[in-house]
Short mmCIF file of C-alpha atoms in Angstrom, two decimals:
data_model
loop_
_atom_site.label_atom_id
_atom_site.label_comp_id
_atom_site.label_asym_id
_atom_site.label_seq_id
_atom_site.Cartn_x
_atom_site.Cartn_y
_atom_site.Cartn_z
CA UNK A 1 29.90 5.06 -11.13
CA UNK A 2 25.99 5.55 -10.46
CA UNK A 3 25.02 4.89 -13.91
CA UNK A 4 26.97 1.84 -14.24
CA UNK A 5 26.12 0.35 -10.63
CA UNK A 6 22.53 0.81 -11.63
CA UNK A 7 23.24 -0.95 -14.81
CA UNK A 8 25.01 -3.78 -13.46
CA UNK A 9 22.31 -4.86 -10.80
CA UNK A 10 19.97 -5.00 -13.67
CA UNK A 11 22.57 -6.95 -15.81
CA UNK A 12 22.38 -9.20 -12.96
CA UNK A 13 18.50 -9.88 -13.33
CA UNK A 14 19.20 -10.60 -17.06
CA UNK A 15 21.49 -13.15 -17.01
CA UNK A 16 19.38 -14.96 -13.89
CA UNK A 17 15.88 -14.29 -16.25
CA UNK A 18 17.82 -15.93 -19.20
CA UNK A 19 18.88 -18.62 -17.04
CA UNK A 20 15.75 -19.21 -15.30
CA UNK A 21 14.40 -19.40 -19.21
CA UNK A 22 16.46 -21.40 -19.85
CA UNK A 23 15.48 -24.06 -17.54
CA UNK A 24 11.84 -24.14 -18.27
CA UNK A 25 10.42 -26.26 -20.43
CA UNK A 26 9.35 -25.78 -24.45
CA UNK A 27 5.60 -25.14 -23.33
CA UNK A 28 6.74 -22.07 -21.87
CA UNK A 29 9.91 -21.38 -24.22
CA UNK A 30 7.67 -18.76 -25.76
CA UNK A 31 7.05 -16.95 -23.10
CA UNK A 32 10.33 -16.63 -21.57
CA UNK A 33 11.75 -15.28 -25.06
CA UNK A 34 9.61 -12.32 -25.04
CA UNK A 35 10.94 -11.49 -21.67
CA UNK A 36 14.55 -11.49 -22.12
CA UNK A 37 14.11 -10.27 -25.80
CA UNK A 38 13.42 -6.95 -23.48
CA UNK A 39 16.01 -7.35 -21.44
CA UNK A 40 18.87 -8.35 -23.19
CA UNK A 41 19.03 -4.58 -24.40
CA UNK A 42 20.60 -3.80 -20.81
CA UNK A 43 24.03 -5.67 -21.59
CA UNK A 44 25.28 -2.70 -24.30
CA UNK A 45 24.11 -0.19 -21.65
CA UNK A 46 26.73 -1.90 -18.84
CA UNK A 47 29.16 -2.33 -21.44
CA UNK A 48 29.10 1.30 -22.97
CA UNK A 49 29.10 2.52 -19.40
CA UNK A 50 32.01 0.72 -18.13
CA UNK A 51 33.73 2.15 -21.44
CA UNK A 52 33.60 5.70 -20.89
CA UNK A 53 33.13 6.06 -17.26
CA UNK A 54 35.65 8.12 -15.42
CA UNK A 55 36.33 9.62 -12.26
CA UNK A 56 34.76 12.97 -13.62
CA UNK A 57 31.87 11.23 -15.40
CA UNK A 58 29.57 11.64 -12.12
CA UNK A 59 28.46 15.17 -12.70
CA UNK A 60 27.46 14.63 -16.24
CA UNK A 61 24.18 13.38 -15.43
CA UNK A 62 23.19 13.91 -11.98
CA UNK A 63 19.86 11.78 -10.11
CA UNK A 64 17.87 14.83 -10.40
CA UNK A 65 17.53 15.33 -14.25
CA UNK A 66 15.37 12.07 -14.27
CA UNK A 67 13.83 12.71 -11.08
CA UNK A 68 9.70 11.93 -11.54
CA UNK A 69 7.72 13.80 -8.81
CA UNK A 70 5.75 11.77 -6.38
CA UNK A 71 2.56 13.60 -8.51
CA UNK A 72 3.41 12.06 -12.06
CA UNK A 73 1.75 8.72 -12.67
CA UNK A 74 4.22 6.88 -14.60
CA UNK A 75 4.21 2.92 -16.29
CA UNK A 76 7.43 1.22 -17.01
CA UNK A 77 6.44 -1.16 -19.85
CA UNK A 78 5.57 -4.53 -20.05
CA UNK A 79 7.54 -5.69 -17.59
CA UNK A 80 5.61 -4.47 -14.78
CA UNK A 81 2.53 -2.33 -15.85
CA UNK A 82 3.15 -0.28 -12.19
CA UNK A 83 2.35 3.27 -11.35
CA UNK A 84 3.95 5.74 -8.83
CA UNK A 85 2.18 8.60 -7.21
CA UNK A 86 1.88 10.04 -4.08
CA UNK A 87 5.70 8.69 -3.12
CA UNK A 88 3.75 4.84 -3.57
CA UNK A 89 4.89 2.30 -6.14
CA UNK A 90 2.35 -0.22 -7.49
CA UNK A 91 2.35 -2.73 -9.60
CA UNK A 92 -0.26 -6.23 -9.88
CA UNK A 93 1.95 -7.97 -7.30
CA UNK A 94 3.59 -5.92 -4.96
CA UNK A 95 3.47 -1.98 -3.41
CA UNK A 96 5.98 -0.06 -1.67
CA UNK A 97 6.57 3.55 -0.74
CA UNK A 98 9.58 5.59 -1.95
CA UNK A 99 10.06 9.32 -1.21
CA UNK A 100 10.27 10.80 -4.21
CA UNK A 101 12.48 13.93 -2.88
CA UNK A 102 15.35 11.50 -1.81
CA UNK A 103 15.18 8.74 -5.08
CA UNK A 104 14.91 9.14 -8.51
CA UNK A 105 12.91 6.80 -10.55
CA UNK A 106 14.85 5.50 -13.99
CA UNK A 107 13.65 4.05 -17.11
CA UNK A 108 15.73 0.78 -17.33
CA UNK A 109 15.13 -2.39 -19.55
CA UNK A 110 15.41 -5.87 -17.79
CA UNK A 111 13.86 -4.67 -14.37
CA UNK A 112 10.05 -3.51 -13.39
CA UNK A 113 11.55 -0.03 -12.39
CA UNK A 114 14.90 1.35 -10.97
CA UNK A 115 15.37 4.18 -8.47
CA UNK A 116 18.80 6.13 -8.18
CA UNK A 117 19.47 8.10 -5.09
CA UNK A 118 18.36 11.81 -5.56
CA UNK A 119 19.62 13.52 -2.34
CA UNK A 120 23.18 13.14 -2.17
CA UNK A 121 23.95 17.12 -1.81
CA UNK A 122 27.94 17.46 -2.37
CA UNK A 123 28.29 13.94 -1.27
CA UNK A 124 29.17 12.32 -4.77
CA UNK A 125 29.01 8.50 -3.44
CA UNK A 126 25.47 8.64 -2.59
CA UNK A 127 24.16 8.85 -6.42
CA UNK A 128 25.90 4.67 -5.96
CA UNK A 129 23.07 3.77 -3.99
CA UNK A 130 20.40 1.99 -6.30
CA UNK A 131 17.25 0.43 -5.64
CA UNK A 132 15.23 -1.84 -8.27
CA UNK A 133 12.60 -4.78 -8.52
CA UNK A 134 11.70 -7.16 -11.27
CA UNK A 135 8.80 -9.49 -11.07
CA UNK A 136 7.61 -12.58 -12.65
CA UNK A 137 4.36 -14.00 -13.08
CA UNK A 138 3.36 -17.89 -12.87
CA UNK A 139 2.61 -18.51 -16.27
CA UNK A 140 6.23 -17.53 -17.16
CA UNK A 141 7.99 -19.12 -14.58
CA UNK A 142 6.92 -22.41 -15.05
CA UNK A 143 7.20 -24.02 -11.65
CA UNK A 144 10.78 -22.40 -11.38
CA UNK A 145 10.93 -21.26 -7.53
CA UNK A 146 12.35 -18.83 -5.36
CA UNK A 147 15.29 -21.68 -4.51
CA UNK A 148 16.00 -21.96 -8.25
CA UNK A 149 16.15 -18.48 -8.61
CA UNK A 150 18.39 -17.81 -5.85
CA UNK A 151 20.53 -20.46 -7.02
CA UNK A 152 20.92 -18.72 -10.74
CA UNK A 153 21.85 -15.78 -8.79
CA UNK A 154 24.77 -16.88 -7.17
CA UNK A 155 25.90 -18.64 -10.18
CA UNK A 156 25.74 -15.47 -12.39
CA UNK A 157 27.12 -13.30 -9.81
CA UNK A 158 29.78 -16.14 -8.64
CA UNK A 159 30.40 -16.39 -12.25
CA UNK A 160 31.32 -12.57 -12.80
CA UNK A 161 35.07 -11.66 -12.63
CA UNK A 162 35.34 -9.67 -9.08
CA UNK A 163 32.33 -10.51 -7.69
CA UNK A 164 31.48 -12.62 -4.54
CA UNK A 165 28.71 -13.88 -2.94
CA UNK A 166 29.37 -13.33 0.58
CA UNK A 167 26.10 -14.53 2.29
CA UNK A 168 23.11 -16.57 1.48
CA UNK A 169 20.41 -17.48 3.70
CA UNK A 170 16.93 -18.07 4.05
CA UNK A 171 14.55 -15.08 5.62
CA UNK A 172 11.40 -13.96 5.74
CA UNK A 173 10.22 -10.61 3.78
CA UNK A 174 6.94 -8.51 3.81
CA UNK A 175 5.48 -12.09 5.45
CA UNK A 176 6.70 -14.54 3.07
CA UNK A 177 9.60 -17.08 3.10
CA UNK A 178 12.45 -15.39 0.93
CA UNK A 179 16.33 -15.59 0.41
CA UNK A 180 18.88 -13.03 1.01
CA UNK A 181 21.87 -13.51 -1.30
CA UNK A 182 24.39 -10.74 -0.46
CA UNK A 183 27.56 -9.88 -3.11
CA UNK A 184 30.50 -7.42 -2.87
CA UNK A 185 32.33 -6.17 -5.87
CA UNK A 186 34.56 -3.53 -7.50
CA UNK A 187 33.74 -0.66 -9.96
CA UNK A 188 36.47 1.86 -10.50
CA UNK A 189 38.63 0.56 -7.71
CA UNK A 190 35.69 1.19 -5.06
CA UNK A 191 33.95 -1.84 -3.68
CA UNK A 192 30.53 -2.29 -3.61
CA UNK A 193 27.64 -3.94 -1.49
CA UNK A 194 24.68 -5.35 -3.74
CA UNK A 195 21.54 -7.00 -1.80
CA UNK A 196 19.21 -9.72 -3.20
CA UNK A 197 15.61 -10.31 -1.96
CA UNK A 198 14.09 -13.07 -3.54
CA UNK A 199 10.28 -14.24 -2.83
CA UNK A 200 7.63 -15.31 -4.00
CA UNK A 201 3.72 -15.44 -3.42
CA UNK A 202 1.51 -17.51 -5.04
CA UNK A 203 4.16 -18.90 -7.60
CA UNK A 204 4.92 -15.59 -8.43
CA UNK A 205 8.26 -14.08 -8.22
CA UNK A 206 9.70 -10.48 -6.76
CA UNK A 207 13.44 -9.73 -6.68
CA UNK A 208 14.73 -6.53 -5.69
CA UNK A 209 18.40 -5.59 -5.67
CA UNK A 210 19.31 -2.70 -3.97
CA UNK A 211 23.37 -1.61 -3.21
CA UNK A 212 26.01 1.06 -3.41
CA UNK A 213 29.83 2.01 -3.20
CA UNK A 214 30.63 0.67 0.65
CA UNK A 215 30.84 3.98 2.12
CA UNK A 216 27.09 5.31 1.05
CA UNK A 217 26.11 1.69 1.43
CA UNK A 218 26.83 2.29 5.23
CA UNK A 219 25.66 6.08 4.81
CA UNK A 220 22.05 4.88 3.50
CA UNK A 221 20.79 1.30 5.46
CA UNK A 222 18.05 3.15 7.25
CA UNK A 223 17.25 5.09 3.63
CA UNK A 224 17.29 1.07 2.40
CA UNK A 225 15.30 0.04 5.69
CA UNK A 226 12.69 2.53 4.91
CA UNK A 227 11.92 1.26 1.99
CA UNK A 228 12.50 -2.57 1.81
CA UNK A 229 10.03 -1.98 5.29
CA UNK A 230 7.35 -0.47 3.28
CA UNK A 231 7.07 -3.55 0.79
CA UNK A 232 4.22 -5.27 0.87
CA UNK A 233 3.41 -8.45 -1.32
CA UNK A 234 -0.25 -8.97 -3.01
#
């Protein structure tokens, strides 16, 4: 169930980066196809996942095998060209600090970089609990906004069989104006909680998604306080 709630939330991101794409105009059509021609390669990994996940499929691949150490200094690609040492995440347009001996950082097309959490001990429903960001610059987005963006959100998650967007509102994040788009869902007969954080500075965007089965959810919001607390926006 970890692998494939990480997958989903950055299945998510695809669908709203193709639709946000989508939307632009041909001046920037260019552009917005060498994004998603990245990202589209996370669809196969949801769908493979949701194939041969089972109840037992959990301890096959635990947080910690991919666990980088807050000393590694590690990029994750085009997408966001950001480093993480010293438990700090940084990337051109936004920083935030992670403890590296509670979350795992992942490899994962369509997003800037994905964290699992690392520290569930013998409680299996932790390793739900997922945190990732993906960023957009100006030049790609084309005078989309945060608004539009939040919009294609709801519509792709509104638009997914067993999903729900249960609250949507406008907030402030790290100092900027921002919208909260909050979704439940089921994997495996368990619901889950997925957050949305959309903002934007400068015309730039940064979404991060973070969520987990309900019961870690409820285990983890001050693990998710710590860090959404720590972002701050360049």
């Amino acid at each position: 169930m970890k692998k494939l709630l990480a997958s989903l939330m950055a299945l998510s991101m695809v669908f709203a980066v193709t639709g946000c794409s989508e939307s632009s105009d041909s001046s920037s059509e260019s552009k917005a196809e060498a994004k998603t021609t990245t990202t589209t390669t996370a669809a196969p990994a949801v769908e493979s996942k949701a194939d041969t996940t089972t109840t037992t499929a959990a301890p096959e691949e635990s947080a910690a095998d991919t666990t980088t150490s807050a000393d590694d200094t590690t990029s994750t690609g085009d997408e966001a060209k950001g480093t993480y040492e010293n438990d700090v995440y940084t990337s051109d347009l936004y920083t935030f600090k992670i403890d590296s001996k509670k979350w795992a950082m992942q490899e994962s097309a369509g997003v800037d970089v994905m964290f699992t959490y690392a520290d569930a001990g013998d409680d299996a429903e932790l390793e739900s609990a997922s945190i990732n960001v993906i960023s957009m610059s100006n030049d790609l987005l084309n005078g989309l906004t945060a608004s539009d963006y939040a919009d294609q959100i709801k519509q792709t998650y509104n638009s997914m069989d067993g999903y729900t967007v249960t609250n949507d509102k406008e907030d402030k994040f790290a100092g900027k104006d921002a919208y909260i788009v909050d979704v439940t869902g089921e994997i495996d007969s368990q619901k889950v909680l997925l957050n949305q954080i959309i903002t934007s500075d400068n015309g730039n965007l940064v979404v991060i998604t973070y969520g987990a089965s309900e019961n870690a959810y409820s285990k983890l919001s001050d693990e998710f306080k710590t860090v959404l607390d720590s972002f701050e926006l360049k």
